[in-house]
């Protein structure tokens, strides 16, 4: 029942972000360098959001430091960088895209060969069978499902 009613934003947004990179990795559609550049640009922005969120909320960064992060690492102009930094002070889902994607990629790296024999579809099927669990439970649930434990 929980798999049907519970929805983790980090899982859902992380899956979407993971699939964006997967499409480029697997060459979905015609090879398009501009699609890869666009995907990398979006990923860079989301990486900066994760770092800014941690800095602002856990390390006490001033807004100016987060703004500089977006300018220097995110390659943004001043005004959009300021807006991103301000958004990081109040948006609770600001970091979830990257957090979820990193958890999914980590699980894939750890399990793809030893558990799924390199079969990417089998790994994805196992992940999606979980519903949209809290991202912190992803590894535990995948370990249980690969061991045949459905509890």
Coordinates of N, CA and C in Angstrom, one line a residue:
X1 N 0.8 -1.2 0.0 CA 0.0 0.0 0.0 C 0.9 1.3 0.0
X2 N 1.9 1.2 0.8 CA 2.8 2.4 0.9 C 3.4 2.8 -0.5
X3 N 3.7 1.8 -1.3 CA 4.3 2.0 -2.6 C 3.3 2.7 -3.5
X4 N 2.0 2.6 -3.2 CA 1.0 3.2 -4.1 C 0.6 4.6 -3.7
X5 N 0.8 4.9 -2.4 CA 0.3 6.2 -1.9 C 1.5 7.2 -1.5
X6 N 2.6 6.7 -1.2 CA 3.7 7.5 -0.8 C 4.6 7.9 -2.0
X7 N 4.9 9.2 -2.1 CA 5.7 9.7 -3.2 C 6.8 10.6 -2.7
X8 N 8.1 10.1 -2.9 CA 9.2 10.9 -2.5 C 9.7 11.8 -3.6
X9 N 9.7 13.1 -3.3 CA 10.1 14.1 -4.3 C 11.6 13.8 -4.8
X10 N 12.4 13.4 -3.9 CA 13.8 13.1 -4.3 C 13.9 11.9 -5.2
X11 N 13.0 11.0 -5.0 CA 13.0 9.8 -5.9 C 12.5 10.2 -7.3
X12 N 11.3 10.9 -7.3 CA 10.6 11.2 -8.5 C 11.5 12.2 -9.4
X13 N 12.0 13.3 -8.7 CA 12.8 14.2 -9.5 C 14.2 13.6 -9.8
X14 N 14.7 12.8 -8.9 CA 16.0 12.2 -9.2 C 15.9 11.2 -10.3
X15 N 14.8 10.5 -10.4 CA 14.6 9.6 -11.6 C 14.5 10.4 -12.9
X16 N 13.8 11.5 -12.9 CA 13.7 12.3 -14.1 C 15.1 12.8 -14.5
X17 N 15.9 13.3 -13.5 CA 17.2 13.8 -13.8 C 18.1 12.7 -14.2
X18 N 18.0 11.5 -13.6 CA 18.8 10.3 -14.0 C 18.5 10.0 -15.5
X19 N 17.2 10.0 -15.8 CA 16.8 9.6 -17.2 C 17.3 10.6 -18.2
X20 N 17.4 11.9 -17.9 CA 17.9 12.9 -18.8 C 19.3 12.5 -19.2
X21 N 20.1 12.1 -18.2 CA 21.5 11.7 -18.4 C 21.5 10.4 -19.2
X22 N 20.7 9.5 -18.8 CA 20.6 8.2 -19.4 C 20.3 8.3 -20.9
X23 N 19.4 9.2 -21.3 CA 19.1 9.4 -22.7 C 20.3 9.8 -23.5
X24 N 21.2 10.7 -22.9 CA 22.4 11.1 -23.6 C 23.4 9.9 -23.6
X25 N 23.5 9.2 -22.5 CA 24.5 8.1 -22.4 C 24.2 7.0 -23.4
X26 N 22.9 6.7 -23.6 CA 22.5 5.6 -24.5 C 22.3 6.1 -25.9
X27 N 22.4 7.3 -26.2 CA 22.3 7.8 -27.5 C 20.9 7.8 -28.0
X28 N 19.9 8.0 -27.1 CA 18.5 7.9 -27.5 C 18.2 9.0 -28.6
X29 N 17.6 8.5 -29.7 CA 17.4 9.4 -30.8 C 18.7 9.6 -31.6
X30 N 18.7 10.6 -32.4 CA 19.9 10.9 -33.2 C 20.9 11.5 -32.4
X31 N 22.2 11.2 -32.7 CA 23.3 11.8 -31.9 C 23.2 13.3 -32.1
X32 N 23.1 14.0 -31.0 CA 23.0 15.5 -31.0 C 23.9 16.1 -30.0
X33 N 25.1 16.7 -30.3 CA 25.9 17.3 -29.4 C 25.2 18.4 -28.6
X34 N 24.3 19.1 -29.2 CA 23.6 20.2 -28.5 C 22.7 19.6 -27.4
X35 N 22.2 18.4 -27.6 CA 21.4 17.8 -26.5 C 22.2 17.5 -25.3
X36 N 23.4 17.0 -25.6 CA 24.3 16.6 -24.5 C 24.8 17.9 -23.8
X37 N 25.1 18.9 -24.5 CA 25.5 20.2 -23.8 C 24.3 20.7 -23.0
X38 N 23.1 20.7 -23.5 CA 21.9 21.2 -22.7 C 21.7 20.3 -21.5
X39 N 21.9 19.0 -21.6 CA 21.7 18.1 -20.4 C 22.8 18.4 -19.4
X40 N 24.0 18.6 -19.8 CA 25.1 18.9 -18.9 C 24.9 20.3 -18.2
X41 N 24.4 21.3 -19.0 CA 24.2 22.6 -18.4 C 23.1 22.5 -17.3
X42 N 22.0 21.8 -17.6 CA 21.0 21.6 -16.6 C 21.5 20.8 -15.4
X43 N 22.3 19.8 -15.6 CA 22.9 19.1 -14.5 C 23.8 20.0 -13.6
X44 N 24.6 20.8 -14.3 CA 25.4 21.8 -13.6 C 24.6 22.7 -12.7
X45 N 23.5 23.2 -13.2 CA 22.7 24.1 -12.4 C 22.1 23.3 -11.2
X46 N 21.7 22.1 -11.4 CA 21.2 21.3 -10.3 C 22.3 20.9 -9.3
X47 N 23.5 20.7 -9.7 CA 24.6 20.4 -8.8 C 24.8 21.7 -7.9
X48 N 24.8 22.8 -8.6 CA 25.0 24.1 -7.8 C 23.9 24.3 -6.8
X49 N 22.7 23.9 -7.2 CA 21.5 24.0 -6.2 C 21.8 23.1 -5.0
X50 N 22.3 21.9 -5.2 CA 22.5 21.0 -4.1 C 23.6 21.6 -3.2
X51 N 24.7 22.1 -3.7 CA 25.7 22.7 -2.9 C 25.3 23.9 -2.2
X52 N 24.5 24.8 -2.9 CA 24.0 26.0 -2.3 C 23.1 25.7 -1.1
X53 N 22.2 24.7 -1.3 CA 21.3 24.3 -0.3 C 22.0 23.9 1.0
X54 N 23.0 23.0 0.8 CA 23.8 22.5 1.9 C 24.5 23.7 2.6
X55 N 25.1 24.6 1.8 CA 25.8 25.7 2.3 C 24.9 26.7 3.1
X56 N 23.8 27.0 2.5 CA 22.9 28.0 3.1 C 22.3 27.4 4.4
X57 N 21.8 26.2 4.4 CA 21.1 25.7 5.5 C 21.9 24.9 6.5
X58 N 23.0 24.3 6.1 CA 23.7 23.5 7.1 C 25.1 24.2 7.5
X59 N 25.6 25.0 6.7 CA 26.9 25.6 7.0 C 26.8 27.1 7.2
X60 N 25.6 27.7 7.1 CA 25.4 29.1 7.5 C 26.0 30.1 6.4
X61 N 26.0 29.7 5.2 CA 26.5 30.6 4.2 C 25.7 31.9 4.1
X62 N 26.3 33.0 3.9 CA 25.6 34.2 3.5 C 25.1 34.1 2.1
X63 N 24.1 34.8 1.7 CA 23.5 34.8 0.4 C 24.5 35.1 -0.7
X64 N 25.4 36.0 -0.4 CA 26.5 36.4 -1.4 C 27.3 35.2 -1.7
X65 N 27.7 34.3 -0.8 CA 28.5 33.1 -1.1 C 27.8 32.2 -2.1
X66 N 26.5 32.0 -1.8 CA 25.7 31.1 -2.7 C 25.6 31.8 -4.1
X67 N 25.4 33.1 -4.1 CA 25.4 33.8 -5.4 C 26.7 33.6 -6.2
X68 N 27.8 33.7 -5.5 CA 29.1 33.5 -6.2 C 29.2 32.1 -6.7
X69 N 28.7 31.2 -6.0 CA 28.8 29.8 -6.4 C 28.1 29.6 -7.8
X70 N 26.9 30.2 -7.9 CA 26.2 30.1 -9.2 C 26.9 30.9 -10.3
X71 N 27.5 32.0 -9.9 CA 28.3 32.8 -10.9 C 29.5 32.0 -11.4
X72 N 30.3 31.5 -10.5 CA 31.6 30.9 -10.8 C 31.5 29.5 -11.3
X73 N 30.8 28.6 -10.6 CA 30.6 27.2 -10.9 C 29.5 27.0 -11.9
X74 N 28.4 27.7 -11.7 CA 27.3 27.5 -12.6 C 27.3 28.4 -13.9
X75 N 28.3 29.2 -14.0 CA 28.5 30.1 -15.2 C 27.3 30.9 -15.5
X76 N 26.7 31.5 -14.4 CA 25.5 32.4 -14.5 C 25.9 33.8 -14.4
X77 N 25.1 34.7 -15.0 CA 25.2 36.1 -14.8 C 24.7 36.5 -13.4
X78 N 25.0 37.6 -13.0 CA 24.8 38.1 -11.6 C 23.3 38.0 -11.2
X79 N 22.4 38.5 -12.0 CA 21.0 38.5 -11.6 C 20.4 37.1 -11.5
X80 N 20.6 36.3 -12.5 CA 20.0 34.9 -12.3 C 20.7 34.2 -11.2
X81 N 22.0 34.4 -10.9 CA 22.7 33.8 -9.8 C 22.1 34.2 -8.5
X82 N 21.8 35.5 -8.3 CA 21.1 36.0 -7.1 C 19.8 35.4 -6.9
X83 N 19.0 35.3 -8.0 CA 17.7 34.7 -7.9 C 17.8 33.2 -7.5
X84 N 18.7 32.5 -8.0 CA 18.9 31.1 -7.6 C 19.3 31.0 -6.2
X85 N 20.2 31.8 -5.7 CA 20.6 31.8 -4.3 C 19.4 32.1 -3.4
X86 N 18.6 33.1 -3.7 CA 17.4 33.5 -2.9 C 16.5 32.3 -2.9
X87 N 16.3 31.7 -4.1 CA 15.3 30.5 -4.1 C 15.8 29.4 -3.2
X88 N 17.1 29.3 -3.1 CA 17.7 28.2 -2.2 C 17.4 28.5 -0.7
X89 N 16.9 29.7 -0.3 CA 16.6 29.9 1.1 C 15.2 29.5 1.5
X90 N 14.4 29.2 0.5 CA 13.0 28.9 0.9 C 12.4 27.7 0.2
X91 N 13.0 27.2 -0.9 CA 12.4 26.1 -1.6 C 12.9 24.7 -1.1
X92 N 12.0 24.0 -0.4 CA 12.4 22.7 0.2 C 12.8 21.6 -0.8
X93 N 12.4 21.8 -2.0 CA 12.8 20.7 -3.0 C 13.9 21.2 -3.9
X94 N 14.6 22.2 -3.5 CA 15.7 22.8 -4.3 C 16.8 21.8 -4.7
X95 N 17.1 20.9 -3.8 CA 18.2 20.0 -4.0 C 17.8 18.6 -4.4
X96 N 16.5 18.3 -4.4 CA 16.1 16.9 -4.5 C 16.5 16.2 -5.9
X97 N 16.5 17.0 -7.0 CA 16.9 16.4 -8.3 C 18.2 15.7 -8.2
X98 N 19.2 16.5 -7.7 CA 20.6 15.9 -7.7 C 20.7 14.8 -6.7
X99 N 20.1 15.0 -5.5 CA 20.2 14.0 -4.5 C 19.7 12.7 -5.0
X100 N 18.5 12.7 -5.6 CA 17.9 11.5 -6.1 C 18.8 10.9 -7.2
X101 N 19.2 11.7 -8.1 CA 20.0 11.2 -9.3 C 21.3 10.5 -8.7
X102 N 22.0 11.2 -7.8 CA 23.2 10.6 -7.2 C 22.9 9.3 -6.5
X103 N 21.8 9.2 -5.8 CA 21.5 7.9 -5.2 C 21.2 6.8 -6.2
X104 N 20.5 7.1 -7.3 CA 20.2 6.1 -8.3 C 21.5 5.7 -9.0
X105 N 22.4 6.7 -9.3 CA 23.6 6.3 -10.0 C 24.5 5.5 -9.1
X106 N 24.5 5.8 -7.9 CA 25.3 5.0 -6.9 C 24.8 3.6 -6.8
X107 N 23.5 3.4 -6.7 CA 22.9 2.1 -6.7 C 23.2 1.3 -8.0
X108 N 23.1 2.0 -9.1 CA 23.4 1.4 -10.4 C 24.9 0.9 -10.4
X109 N 25.8 1.8 -10.0 CA 27.2 1.4 -10.0 C 27.5 0.2 -9.1
X110 N 26.8 0.2 -8.0 CA 27.0 -0.9 -7.0 C 26.4 -2.2 -7.4
X111 N 25.2 -2.2 -8.1 CA 24.5 -3.4 -8.3 C 24.4 -3.9 -9.7
X112 N 24.7 -3.0 -10.7 CA 24.4 -3.4 -12.1 C 25.1 -4.7 -12.5
X113 N 26.4 -4.8 -12.3 CA 27.1 -6.0 -12.7 C 26.9 -7.2 -11.8
X114 N 27.1 -7.0 -10.5 CA 27.0 -8.2 -9.6 C 25.6 -8.8 -9.4
X115 N 24.6 -7.9 -9.5 CA 23.2 -8.4 -9.2 C 22.4 -8.6 -10.5
X116 N 22.6 -7.7 -11.4 CA 21.7 -7.7 -12.6 C 22.5 -8.1 -13.9
X117 N 23.7 -8.6 -13.7 CA 24.5 -9.0 -14.8 C 24.7 -8.0 -15.9
X118 N 24.7 -6.7 -15.6 CA 24.9 -5.7 -16.6 C 23.7 -5.3 -17.3
X119 N 22.5 -6.0 -17.0 CA 21.3 -5.7 -17.7 C 20.6 -4.5 -17.1
X120 N 20.8 -3.4 -17.9 CA 20.2 -2.1 -17.4 C 18.7 -2.1 -17.3
X121 N 18.0 -2.8 -18.2 CA 16.6 -2.9 -18.1 C 16.1 -3.6 -16.8
X122 N 16.8 -4.7 -16.4 CA 16.5 -5.4 -15.2 C 16.7 -4.5 -14.0
X123 N 17.8 -3.7 -14.0 CA 18.0 -2.8 -12.9 C 16.9 -1.8 -12.8
X124 N 16.6 -1.2 -13.9 CA 15.5 -0.2 -13.9 C 14.2 -0.7 -13.5
X125 N 13.9 -2.0 -14.0 CA 12.6 -2.6 -13.5 C 12.6 -2.8 -12.0
X126 N 13.7 -3.2 -11.5 CA 13.8 -3.4 -10.0 C 13.6 -2.1 -9.3
X127 N 14.2 -1.0 -9.8 CA 14.1 0.3 -9.2 C 12.6 0.8 -9.2
X128 N 12.0 0.7 -10.4 CA 10.6 1.1 -10.5 C 9.6 0.3 -9.8
X129 N 9.9 -1.0 -9.5 CA 9.0 -1.8 -8.7 C 8.9 -1.3 -7.3
X130 N 9.8 -0.5 -6.9 CA 9.8 0.0 -5.5 C 8.8 1.1 -5.3
X131 N 8.2 1.6 -6.4 CA 7.4 2.8 -6.2 C 8.2 4.0 -6.3
X132 N 8.0 4.9 -5.3 CA 8.9 6.1 -5.2 C 9.3 6.3 -3.8
X133 N 10.1 5.4 -3.3 CA 10.5 5.4 -1.8 C 11.3 6.6 -1.4
X134 N 11.4 6.8 -0.1 CA 12.4 7.8 0.3 C 13.7 7.4 -0.2
X135 N 14.5 8.4 -0.7 CA 15.7 8.1 -1.4 C 16.7 7.5 -0.4
X136 N 16.6 7.8 0.9 CA 17.5 7.2 1.9 C 17.3 5.7 2.0
X137 N 16.2 5.2 1.6 CA 15.9 3.7 1.7 C 16.1 3.0 0.4
X138 N 16.6 3.7 -0.6 CA 16.7 3.0 -1.9 C 17.7 1.8 -1.9
X139 N 18.9 2.0 -1.3 CA 19.8 0.9 -1.3 C 19.3 -0.3 -0.5
X140 N 18.7 0.0 0.7 CA 18.1 -1.1 1.5 C 17.0 -1.9 0.7
X141 N 16.1 -1.2 0.1 CA 15.0 -1.8 -0.6 C 15.5 -2.6 -1.8
X142 N 16.5 -2.0 -2.5 CA 17.1 -2.8 -3.7 C 17.8 -4.0 -3.2
X143 N 18.5 -3.9 -2.1 CA 19.2 -5.1 -1.6 C 18.2 -6.2 -1.2
X144 N 17.1 -5.8 -0.6 CA 16.1 -6.7 -0.2 C 15.4 -7.4 -1.4
X145 N 15.1 -6.5 -2.4 CA 14.4 -7.1 -3.6 C 15.4 -8.0 -4.4
X146 N 16.7 -7.7 -4.4 CA 17.6 -8.6 -5.1 C 17.8 -9.9 -4.4
X147 N 17.6 -9.9 -3.1 CA 17.7 -11.1 -2.3 C 16.4 -11.9 -2.3
X148 N 15.4 -11.3 -2.9 CA 14.1 -12.0 -3.0 C 13.2 -11.7 -1.8
X149 N 13.5 -10.8 -1.0 CA 12.7 -10.4 0.2 C 11.8 -9.2 -0.2
X150 N 10.5 -9.4 -0.3 CA 9.6 -8.4 -0.7 C 8.9 -7.7 0.5
X151 N 9.3 -8.0 1.7 CA 8.7 -7.4 2.9 C 9.1 -5.9 3.0

